[in-house]
PDB file of C-alpha atoms in Angstrom:
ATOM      1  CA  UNK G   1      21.824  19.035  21.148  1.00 59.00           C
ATOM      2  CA  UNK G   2      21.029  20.654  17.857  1.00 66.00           C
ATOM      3  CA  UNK G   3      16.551  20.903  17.319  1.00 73.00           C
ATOM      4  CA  UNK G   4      15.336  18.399  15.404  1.00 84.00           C
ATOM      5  CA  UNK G   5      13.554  19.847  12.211  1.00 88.00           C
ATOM      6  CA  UNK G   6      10.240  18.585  10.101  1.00 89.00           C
ATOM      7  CA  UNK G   7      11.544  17.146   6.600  1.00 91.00           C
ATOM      8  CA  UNK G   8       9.061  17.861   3.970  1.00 89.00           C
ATOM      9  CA  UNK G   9      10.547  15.350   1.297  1.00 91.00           C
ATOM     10  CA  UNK G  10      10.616  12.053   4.284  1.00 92.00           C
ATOM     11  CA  UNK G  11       6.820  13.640   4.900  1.00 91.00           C
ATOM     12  CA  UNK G  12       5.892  13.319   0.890  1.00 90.00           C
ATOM     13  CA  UNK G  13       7.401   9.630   0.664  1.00 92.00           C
ATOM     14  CA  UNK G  14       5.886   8.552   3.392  1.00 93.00           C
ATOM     15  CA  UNK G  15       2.434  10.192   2.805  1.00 91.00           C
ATOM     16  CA  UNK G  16       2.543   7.940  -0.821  1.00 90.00           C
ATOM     17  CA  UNK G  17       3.298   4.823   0.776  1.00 91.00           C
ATOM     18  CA  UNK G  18       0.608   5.682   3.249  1.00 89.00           C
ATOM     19  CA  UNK G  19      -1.433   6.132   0.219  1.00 87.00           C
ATOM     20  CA  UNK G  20      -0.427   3.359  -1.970  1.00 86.00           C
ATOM     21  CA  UNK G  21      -1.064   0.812   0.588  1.00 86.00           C
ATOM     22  CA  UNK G  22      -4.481   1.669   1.849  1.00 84.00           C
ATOM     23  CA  UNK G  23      -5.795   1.506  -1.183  1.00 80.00           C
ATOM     24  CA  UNK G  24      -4.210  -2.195  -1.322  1.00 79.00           C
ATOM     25  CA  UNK G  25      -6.552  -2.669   1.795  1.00 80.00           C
ATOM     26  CA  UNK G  26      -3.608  -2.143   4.369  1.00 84.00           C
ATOM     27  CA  UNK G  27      -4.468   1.078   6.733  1.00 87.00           C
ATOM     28  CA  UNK G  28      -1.645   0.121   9.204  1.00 90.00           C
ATOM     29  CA  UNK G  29       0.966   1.845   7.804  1.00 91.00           C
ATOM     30  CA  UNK G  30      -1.508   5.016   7.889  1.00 92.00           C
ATOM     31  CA  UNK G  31      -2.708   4.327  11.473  1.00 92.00           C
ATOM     32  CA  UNK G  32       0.804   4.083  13.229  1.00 93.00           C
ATOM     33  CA  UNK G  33       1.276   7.995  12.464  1.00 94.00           C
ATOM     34  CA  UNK G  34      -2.394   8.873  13.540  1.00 93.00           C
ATOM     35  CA  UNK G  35      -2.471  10.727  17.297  1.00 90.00           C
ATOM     36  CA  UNK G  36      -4.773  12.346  19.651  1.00 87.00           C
ATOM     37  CA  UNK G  37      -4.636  15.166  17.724  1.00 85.00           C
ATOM     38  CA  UNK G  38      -5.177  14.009  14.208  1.00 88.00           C
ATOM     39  CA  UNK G  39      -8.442  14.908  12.320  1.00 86.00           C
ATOM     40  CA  UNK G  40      -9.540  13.579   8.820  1.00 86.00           C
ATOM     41  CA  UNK G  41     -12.028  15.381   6.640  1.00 80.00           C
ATOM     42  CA  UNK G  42     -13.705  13.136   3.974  1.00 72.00           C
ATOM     43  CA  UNK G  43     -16.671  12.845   1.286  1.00 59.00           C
ATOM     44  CA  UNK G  44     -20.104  12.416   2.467  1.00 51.00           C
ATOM     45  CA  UNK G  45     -19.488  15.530   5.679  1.00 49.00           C
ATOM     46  CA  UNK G  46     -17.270  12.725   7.279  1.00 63.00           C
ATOM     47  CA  UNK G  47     -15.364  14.686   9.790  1.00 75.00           C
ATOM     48  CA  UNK G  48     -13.784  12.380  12.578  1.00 81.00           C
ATOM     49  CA  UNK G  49     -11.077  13.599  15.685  1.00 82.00           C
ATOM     50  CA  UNK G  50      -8.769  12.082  17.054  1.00 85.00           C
ATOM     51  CA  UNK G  51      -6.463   8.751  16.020  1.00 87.00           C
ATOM     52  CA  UNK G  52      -8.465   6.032  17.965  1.00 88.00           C
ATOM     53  CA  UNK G  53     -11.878   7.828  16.233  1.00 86.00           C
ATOM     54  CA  UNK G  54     -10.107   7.569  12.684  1.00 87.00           C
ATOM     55  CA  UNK G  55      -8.759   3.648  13.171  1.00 86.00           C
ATOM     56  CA  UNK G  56     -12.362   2.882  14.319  1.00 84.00           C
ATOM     57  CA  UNK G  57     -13.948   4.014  11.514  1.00 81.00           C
ATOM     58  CA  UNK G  58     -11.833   2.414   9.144  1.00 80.00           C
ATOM     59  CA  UNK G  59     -10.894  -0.454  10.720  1.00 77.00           C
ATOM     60  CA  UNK G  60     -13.046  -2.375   8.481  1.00 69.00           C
ATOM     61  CA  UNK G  61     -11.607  -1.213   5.617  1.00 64.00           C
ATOM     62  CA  UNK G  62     -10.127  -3.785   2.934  1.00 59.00           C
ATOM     63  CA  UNK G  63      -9.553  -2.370  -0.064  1.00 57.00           C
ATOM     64  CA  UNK G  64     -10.233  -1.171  -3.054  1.00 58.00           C
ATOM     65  CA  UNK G  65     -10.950  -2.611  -6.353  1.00 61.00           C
ATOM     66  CA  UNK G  66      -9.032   0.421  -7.641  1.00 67.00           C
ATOM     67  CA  UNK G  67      -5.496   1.065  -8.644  1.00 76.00           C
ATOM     68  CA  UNK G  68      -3.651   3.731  -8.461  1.00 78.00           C
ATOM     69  CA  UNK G  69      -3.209   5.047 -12.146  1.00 81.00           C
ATOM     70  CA  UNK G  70      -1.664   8.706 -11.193  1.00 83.00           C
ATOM     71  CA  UNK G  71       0.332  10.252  -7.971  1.00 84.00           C
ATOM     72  CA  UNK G  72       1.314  13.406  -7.942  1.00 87.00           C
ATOM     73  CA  UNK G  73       2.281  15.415  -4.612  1.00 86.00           C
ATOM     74  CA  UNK G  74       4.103  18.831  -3.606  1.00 84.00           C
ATOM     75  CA  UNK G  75       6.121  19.514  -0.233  1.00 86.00           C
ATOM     76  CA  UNK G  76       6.301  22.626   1.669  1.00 86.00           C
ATOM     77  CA  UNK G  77       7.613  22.691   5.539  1.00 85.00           C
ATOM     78  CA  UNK G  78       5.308  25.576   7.490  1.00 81.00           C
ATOM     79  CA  UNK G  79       7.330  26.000  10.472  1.00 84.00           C
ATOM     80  CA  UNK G  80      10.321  24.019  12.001  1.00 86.00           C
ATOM     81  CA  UNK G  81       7.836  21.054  13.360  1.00 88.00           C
ATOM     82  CA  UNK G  82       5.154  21.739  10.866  1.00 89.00           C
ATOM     83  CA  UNK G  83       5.426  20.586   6.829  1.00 89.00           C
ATOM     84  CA  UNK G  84       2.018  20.638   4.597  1.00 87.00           C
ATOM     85  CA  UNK G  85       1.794  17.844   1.822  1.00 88.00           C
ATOM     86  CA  UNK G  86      -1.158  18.200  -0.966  1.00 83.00           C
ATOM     87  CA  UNK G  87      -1.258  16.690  -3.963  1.00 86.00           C
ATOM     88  CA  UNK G  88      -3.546  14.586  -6.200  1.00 84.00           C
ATOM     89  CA  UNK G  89      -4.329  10.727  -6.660  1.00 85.00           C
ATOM     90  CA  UNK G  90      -6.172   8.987 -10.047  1.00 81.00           C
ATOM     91  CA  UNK G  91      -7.154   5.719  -9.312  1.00 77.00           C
ATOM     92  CA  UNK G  92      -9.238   3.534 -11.323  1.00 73.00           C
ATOM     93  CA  UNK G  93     -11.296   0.085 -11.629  1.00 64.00           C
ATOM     94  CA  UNK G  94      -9.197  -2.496 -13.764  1.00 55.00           C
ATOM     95  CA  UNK G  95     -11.766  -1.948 -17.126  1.00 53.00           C
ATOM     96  CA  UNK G  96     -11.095   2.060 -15.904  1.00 48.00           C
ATOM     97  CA  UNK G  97     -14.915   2.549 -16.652  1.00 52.00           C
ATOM     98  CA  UNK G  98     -14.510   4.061 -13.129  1.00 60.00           C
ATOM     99  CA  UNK G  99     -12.549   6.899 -11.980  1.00 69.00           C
ATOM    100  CA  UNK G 100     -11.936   8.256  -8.532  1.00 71.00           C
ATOM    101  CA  UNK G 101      -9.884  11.542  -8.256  1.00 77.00           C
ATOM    102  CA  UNK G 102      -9.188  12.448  -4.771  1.00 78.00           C
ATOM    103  CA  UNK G 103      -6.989  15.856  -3.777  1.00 79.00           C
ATOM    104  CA  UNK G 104      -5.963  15.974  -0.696  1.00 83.00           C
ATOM    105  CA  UNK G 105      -4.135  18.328   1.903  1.00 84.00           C
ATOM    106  CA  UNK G 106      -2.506  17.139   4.838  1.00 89.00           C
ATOM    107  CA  UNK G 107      -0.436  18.322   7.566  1.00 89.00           C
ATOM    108  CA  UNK G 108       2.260  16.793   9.667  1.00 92.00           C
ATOM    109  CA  UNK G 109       3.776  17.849  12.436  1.00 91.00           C
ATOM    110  CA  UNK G 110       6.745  16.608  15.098  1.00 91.00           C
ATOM    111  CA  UNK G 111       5.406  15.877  18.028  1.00 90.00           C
ATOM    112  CA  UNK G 112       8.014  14.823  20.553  1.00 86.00           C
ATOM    113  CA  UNK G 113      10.067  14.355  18.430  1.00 87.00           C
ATOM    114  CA  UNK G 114       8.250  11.799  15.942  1.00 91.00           C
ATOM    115  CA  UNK G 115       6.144  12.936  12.755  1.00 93.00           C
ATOM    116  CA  UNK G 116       2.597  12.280  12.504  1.00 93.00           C
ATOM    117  CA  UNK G 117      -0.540  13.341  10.718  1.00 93.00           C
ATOM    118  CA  UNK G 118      -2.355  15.676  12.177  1.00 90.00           C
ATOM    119  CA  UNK G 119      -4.893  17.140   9.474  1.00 87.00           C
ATOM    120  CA  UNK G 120      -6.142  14.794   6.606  1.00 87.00           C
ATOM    121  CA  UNK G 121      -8.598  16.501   3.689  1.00 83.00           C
ATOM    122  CA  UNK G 122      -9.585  14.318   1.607  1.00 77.00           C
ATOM    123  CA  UNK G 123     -12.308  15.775  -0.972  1.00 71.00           C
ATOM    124  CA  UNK G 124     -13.026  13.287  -3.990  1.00 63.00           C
ATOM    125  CA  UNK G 125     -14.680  12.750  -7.188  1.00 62.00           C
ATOM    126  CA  UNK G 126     -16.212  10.238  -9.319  1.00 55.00           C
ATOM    127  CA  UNK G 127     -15.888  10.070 -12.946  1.00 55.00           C
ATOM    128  CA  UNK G 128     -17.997   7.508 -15.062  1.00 50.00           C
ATOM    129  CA  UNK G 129     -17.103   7.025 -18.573  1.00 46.00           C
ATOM    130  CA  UNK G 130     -21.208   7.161 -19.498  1.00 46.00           C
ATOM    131  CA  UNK G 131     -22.038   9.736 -17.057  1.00 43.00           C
ATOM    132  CA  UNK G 132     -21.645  13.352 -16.371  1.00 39.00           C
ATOM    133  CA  UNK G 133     -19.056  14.207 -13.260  1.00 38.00           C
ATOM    134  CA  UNK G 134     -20.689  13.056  -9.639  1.00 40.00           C
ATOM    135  CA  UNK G 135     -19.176  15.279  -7.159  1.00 38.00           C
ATOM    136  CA  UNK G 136     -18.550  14.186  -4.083  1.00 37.00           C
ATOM    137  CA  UNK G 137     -16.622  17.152  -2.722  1.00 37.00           C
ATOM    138  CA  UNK G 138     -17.130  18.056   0.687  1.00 39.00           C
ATOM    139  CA  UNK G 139     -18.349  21.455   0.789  1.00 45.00           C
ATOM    140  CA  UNK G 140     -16.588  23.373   3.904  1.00 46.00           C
ATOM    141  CA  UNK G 141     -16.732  27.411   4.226  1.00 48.00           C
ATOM    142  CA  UNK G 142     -13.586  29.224   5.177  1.00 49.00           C
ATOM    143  CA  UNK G 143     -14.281  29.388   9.170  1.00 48.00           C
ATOM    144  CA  UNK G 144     -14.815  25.784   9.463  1.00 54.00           C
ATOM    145  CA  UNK G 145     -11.263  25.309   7.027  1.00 53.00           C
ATOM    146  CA  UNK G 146      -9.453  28.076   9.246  1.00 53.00           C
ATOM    147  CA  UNK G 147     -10.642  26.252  12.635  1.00 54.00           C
ATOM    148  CA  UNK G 148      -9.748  22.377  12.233  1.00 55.00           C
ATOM    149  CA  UNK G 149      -6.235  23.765  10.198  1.00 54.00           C
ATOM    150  CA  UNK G 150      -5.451  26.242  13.384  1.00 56.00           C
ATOM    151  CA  UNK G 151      -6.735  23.569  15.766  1.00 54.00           C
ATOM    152  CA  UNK G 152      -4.359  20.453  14.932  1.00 51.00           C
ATOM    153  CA  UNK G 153      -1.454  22.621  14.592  1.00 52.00           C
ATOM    154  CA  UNK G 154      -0.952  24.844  17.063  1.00 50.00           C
ATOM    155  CA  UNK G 155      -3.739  24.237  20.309  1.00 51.00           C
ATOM    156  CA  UNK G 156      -2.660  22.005  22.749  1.00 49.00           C
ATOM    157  CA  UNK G 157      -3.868  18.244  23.671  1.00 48.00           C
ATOM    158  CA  UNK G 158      -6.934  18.519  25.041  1.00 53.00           C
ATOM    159  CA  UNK G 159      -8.192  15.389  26.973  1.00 70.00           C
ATOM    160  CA  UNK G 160     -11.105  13.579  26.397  1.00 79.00           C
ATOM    161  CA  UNK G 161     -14.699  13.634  28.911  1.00 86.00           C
ATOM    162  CA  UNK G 162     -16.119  10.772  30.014  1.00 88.00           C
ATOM    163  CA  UNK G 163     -19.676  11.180  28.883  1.00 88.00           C
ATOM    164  CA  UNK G 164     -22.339   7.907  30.292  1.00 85.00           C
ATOM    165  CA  UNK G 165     -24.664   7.028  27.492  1.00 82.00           C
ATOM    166  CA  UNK G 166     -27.284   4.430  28.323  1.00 78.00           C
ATOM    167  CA  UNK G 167     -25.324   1.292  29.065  1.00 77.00           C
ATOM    168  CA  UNK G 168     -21.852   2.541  27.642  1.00 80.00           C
ATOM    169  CA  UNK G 169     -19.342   5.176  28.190  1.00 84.00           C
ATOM    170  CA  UNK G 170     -18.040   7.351  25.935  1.00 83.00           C
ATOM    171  CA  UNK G 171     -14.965   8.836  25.440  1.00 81.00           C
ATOM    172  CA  UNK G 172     -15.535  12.362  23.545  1.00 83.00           C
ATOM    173  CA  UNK G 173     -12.760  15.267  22.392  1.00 80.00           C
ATOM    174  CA  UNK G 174     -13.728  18.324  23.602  1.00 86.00           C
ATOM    175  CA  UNK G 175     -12.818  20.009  20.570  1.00 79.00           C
ATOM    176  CA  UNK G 176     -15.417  17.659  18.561  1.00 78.00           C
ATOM    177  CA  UNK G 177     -18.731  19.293  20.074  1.00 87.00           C
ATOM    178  CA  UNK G 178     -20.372  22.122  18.887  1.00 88.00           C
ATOM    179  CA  UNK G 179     -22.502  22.410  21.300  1.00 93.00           C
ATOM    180  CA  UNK G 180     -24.452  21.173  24.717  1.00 95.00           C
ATOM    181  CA  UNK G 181     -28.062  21.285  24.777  1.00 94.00           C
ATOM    182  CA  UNK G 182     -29.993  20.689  28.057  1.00 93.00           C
ATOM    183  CA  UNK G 183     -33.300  18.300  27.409  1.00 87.00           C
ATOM    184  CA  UNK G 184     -34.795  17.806  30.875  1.00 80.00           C
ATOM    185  CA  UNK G 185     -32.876  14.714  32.843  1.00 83.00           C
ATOM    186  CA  UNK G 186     -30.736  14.499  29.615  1.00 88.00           C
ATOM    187  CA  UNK G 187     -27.880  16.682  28.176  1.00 93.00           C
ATOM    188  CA  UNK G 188     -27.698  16.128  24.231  1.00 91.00           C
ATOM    189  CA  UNK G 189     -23.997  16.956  22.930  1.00 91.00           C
ATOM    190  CA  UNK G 190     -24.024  18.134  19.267  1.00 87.00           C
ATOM    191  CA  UNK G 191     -20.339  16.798  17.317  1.00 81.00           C
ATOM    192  CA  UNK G 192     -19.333  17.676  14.150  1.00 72.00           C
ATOM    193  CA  UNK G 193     -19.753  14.105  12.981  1.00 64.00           C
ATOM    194  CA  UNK G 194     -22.692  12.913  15.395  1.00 74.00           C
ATOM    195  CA  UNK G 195     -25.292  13.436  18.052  1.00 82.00           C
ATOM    196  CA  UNK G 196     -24.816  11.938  21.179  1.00 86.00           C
ATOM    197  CA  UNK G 197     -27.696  11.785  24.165  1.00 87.00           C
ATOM    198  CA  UNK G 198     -26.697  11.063  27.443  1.00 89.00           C
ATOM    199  CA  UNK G 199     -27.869  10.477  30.963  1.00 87.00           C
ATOM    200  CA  UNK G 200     -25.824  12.694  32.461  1.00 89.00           C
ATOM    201  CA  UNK G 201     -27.604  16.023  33.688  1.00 91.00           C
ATOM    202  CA  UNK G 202     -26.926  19.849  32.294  1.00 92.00           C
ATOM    203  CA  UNK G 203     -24.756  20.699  35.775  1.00 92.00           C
ATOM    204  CA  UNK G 204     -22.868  17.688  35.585  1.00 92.00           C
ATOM    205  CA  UNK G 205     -22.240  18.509  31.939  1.00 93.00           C
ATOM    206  CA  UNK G 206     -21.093  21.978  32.841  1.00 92.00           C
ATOM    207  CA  UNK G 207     -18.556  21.014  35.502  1.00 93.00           C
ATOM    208  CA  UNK G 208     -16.324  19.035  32.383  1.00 92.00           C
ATOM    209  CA  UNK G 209     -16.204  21.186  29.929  1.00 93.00           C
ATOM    210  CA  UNK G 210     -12.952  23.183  28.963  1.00 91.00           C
ATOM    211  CA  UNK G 211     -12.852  26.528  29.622  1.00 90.00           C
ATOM    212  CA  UNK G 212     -13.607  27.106  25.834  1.00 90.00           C
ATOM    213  CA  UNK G 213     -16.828  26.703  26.154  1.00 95.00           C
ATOM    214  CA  UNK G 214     -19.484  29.427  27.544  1.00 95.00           C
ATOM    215  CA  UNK G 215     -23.256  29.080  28.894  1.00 95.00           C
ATOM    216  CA  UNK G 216     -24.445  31.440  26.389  1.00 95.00           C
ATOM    217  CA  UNK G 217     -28.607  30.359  27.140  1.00 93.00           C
ATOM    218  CA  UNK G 218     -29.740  28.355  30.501  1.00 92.00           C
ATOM    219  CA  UNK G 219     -30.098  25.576  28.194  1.00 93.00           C
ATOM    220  CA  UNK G 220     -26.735  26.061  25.702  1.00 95.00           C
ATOM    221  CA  UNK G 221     -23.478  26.054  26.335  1.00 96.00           C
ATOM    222  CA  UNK G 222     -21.434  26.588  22.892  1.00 95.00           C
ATOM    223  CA  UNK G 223     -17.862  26.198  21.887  1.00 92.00           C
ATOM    224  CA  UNK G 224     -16.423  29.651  21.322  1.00 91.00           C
ATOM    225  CA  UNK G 225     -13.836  27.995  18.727  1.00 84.00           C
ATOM    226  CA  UNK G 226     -17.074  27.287  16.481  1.00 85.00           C
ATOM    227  CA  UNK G 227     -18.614  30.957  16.888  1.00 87.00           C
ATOM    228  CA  UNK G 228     -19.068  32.674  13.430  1.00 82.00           C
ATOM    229  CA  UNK G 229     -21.350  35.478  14.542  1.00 86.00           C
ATOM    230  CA  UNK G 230     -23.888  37.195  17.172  1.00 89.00           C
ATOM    231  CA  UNK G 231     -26.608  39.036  16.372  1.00 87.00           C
ATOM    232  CA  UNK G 232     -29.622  39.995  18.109  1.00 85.00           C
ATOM    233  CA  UNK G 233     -30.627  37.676  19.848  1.00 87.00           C
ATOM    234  CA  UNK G 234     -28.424  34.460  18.621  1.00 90.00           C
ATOM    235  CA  UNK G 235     -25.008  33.448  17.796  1.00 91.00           C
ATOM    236  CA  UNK G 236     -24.130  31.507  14.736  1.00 88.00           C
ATOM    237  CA  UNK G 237     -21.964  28.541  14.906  1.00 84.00           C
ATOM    238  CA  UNK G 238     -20.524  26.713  11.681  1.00 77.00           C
ATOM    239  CA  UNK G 239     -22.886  25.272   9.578  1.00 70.00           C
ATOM    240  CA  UNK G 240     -25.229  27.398   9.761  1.00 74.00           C
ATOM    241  CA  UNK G 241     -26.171  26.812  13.434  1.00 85.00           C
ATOM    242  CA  UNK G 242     -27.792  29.034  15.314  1.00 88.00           C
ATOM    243  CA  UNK G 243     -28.099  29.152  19.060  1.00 91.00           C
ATOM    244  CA  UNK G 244     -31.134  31.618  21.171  1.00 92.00           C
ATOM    245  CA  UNK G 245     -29.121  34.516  22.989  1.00 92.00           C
ATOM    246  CA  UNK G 246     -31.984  35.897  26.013  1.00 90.00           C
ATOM    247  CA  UNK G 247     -32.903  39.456  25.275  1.00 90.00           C
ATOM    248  CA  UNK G 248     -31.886  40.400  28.352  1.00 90.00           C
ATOM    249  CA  UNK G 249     -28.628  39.213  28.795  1.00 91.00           C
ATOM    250  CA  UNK G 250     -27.550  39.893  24.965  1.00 92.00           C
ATOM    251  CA  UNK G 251     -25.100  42.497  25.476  1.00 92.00           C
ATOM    252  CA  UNK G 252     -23.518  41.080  28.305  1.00 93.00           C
ATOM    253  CA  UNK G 253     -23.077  37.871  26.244  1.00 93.00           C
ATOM    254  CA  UNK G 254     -21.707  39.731  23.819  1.00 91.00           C
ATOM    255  CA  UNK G 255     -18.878  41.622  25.911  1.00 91.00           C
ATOM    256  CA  UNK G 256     -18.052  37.860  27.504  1.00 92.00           C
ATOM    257  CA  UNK G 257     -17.859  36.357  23.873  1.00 90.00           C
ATOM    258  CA  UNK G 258     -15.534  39.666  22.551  1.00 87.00           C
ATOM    259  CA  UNK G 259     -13.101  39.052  25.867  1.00 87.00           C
ATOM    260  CA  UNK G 260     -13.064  35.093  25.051  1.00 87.00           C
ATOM    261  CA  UNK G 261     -12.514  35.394  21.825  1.00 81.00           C
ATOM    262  CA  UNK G 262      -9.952  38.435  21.896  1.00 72.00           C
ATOM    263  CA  UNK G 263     -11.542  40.556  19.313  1.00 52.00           C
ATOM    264  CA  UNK G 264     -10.732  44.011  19.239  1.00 45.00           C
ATOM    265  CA  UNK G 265     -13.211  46.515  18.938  1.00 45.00           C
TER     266      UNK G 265
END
């Protein structure tokens, strides 16, 4: 039985109609090809994992009082289950005194044999006829564009933790936190899109975490996907985030971090 291969052009259609309709205030179309694995990167630092995560958020959603005045998308396939779709969508209020311009990038990818959407970025503008441009462009550097991209694509499924928050439980993607901070009785877990405190303690913590993740202080353990740098004595995450490295265990935590993260020397 002959491989089944990614078509860019059936990804491009169906990416517009996905398009076309949620701004007509129906997100189902877009939410049947949403996974475990899909991530969407919006205005505002929105950056949500994971298809249940994505529907939640939006699942309010009704509309717009915009139409669509310009579409305009390109097709390229990556690999033979991969195919990348950006383009460009003008849509308007129906006086067009109002202007949104959104580009976008997105990725699908065959995943047992069915497409879906794995990366969604989705930087906008607004343009007011009596105003100056308002940007509303997510600013991301390079690491943090090079991570989520290389993440979706090619890791594997990771599954979720069960983290107990007060009353409720939580069901959190590894690959969402940052980072694990240790506050007494409480562990704190720092997300790319939230904070969450819970009443679960540091150890317990510890014990369900991926082996991604190191104990870089006695009260930090980091996700080495989100490393930028180390320098004496901290490491740098993404944004600018900067975790305590002891003195005294600095070099050692730099030789585990070089072996984690493969880097040659």
């Amino acid at each position: 039985m002959a491989k089944k291969i990614i078509d860019p052009d059936e990804a491009q259609k169906t990416m517009e109609n996905i398009y076309r309709k949620f701004y007509d205030g129906e997100p189902e179309l877009w939410f049947s090809y949403l996974c475990s694995r899909s991530v969407y990167i919006g205005g505002g630092e929105t950056i949500l994992f994971g298809g249940d995560i994505i529907k939640g958020h939006f699942s309010v959603f009704t509309g717009t009082n915009c139409k669509v005045l310009n579409y305009e998308s390109y097709a390229i396939r990556l690999s033979d289950d991969t195919a990348q779709i950006y383009g460009k969508i003008k849509a308007g209020t129906s006086k067009y005194e109002d202007i949104v311009v959104t580009t976008f990038t997105c990725i699908w990818q065959l995943i047992k044999g069915e497409m879906k959407l794995v990366y969604q970025h989705m930087p906008h503008e607004y343009l007011q006829s009596n105003n100056p441009v308002n940007s509303k462009t997510m600013t991301l550097d390079v690491h943090t564009r090079q991570f989520v991209q290389s993440l979706m694509v090619y890791s594997q499924h990771k599954d979720r933790i069960v983290v107990k928050c007060g009353y409720q439980t939580m069901y959190v993607d590894p690959n969402s936190i940052l980072y694990v901070e240790s506050q007494r009785k409480k562990t704190k877990l720092v997300c790319v899109d939230r904070e969450i405190s819970c009443n679960m303690t540091f150890k317990e913590m510890l014990a369900m975490l991926p082996k991604e993740f190191y104990q870089i202080h006695r009260c930090y353990v980091v996700n080495t996907r989100y490393i930028t740098a180390i320098r004496r004595f901290e490491a740098e995450l993404i944004a600018n985030i900067k975790i305590p490295v002891p003195a005294l265990t600095y070099m050692q935590v730099k030789e585990d971090l070089s072996k984690m993260l493969k880097i040659k020397k």
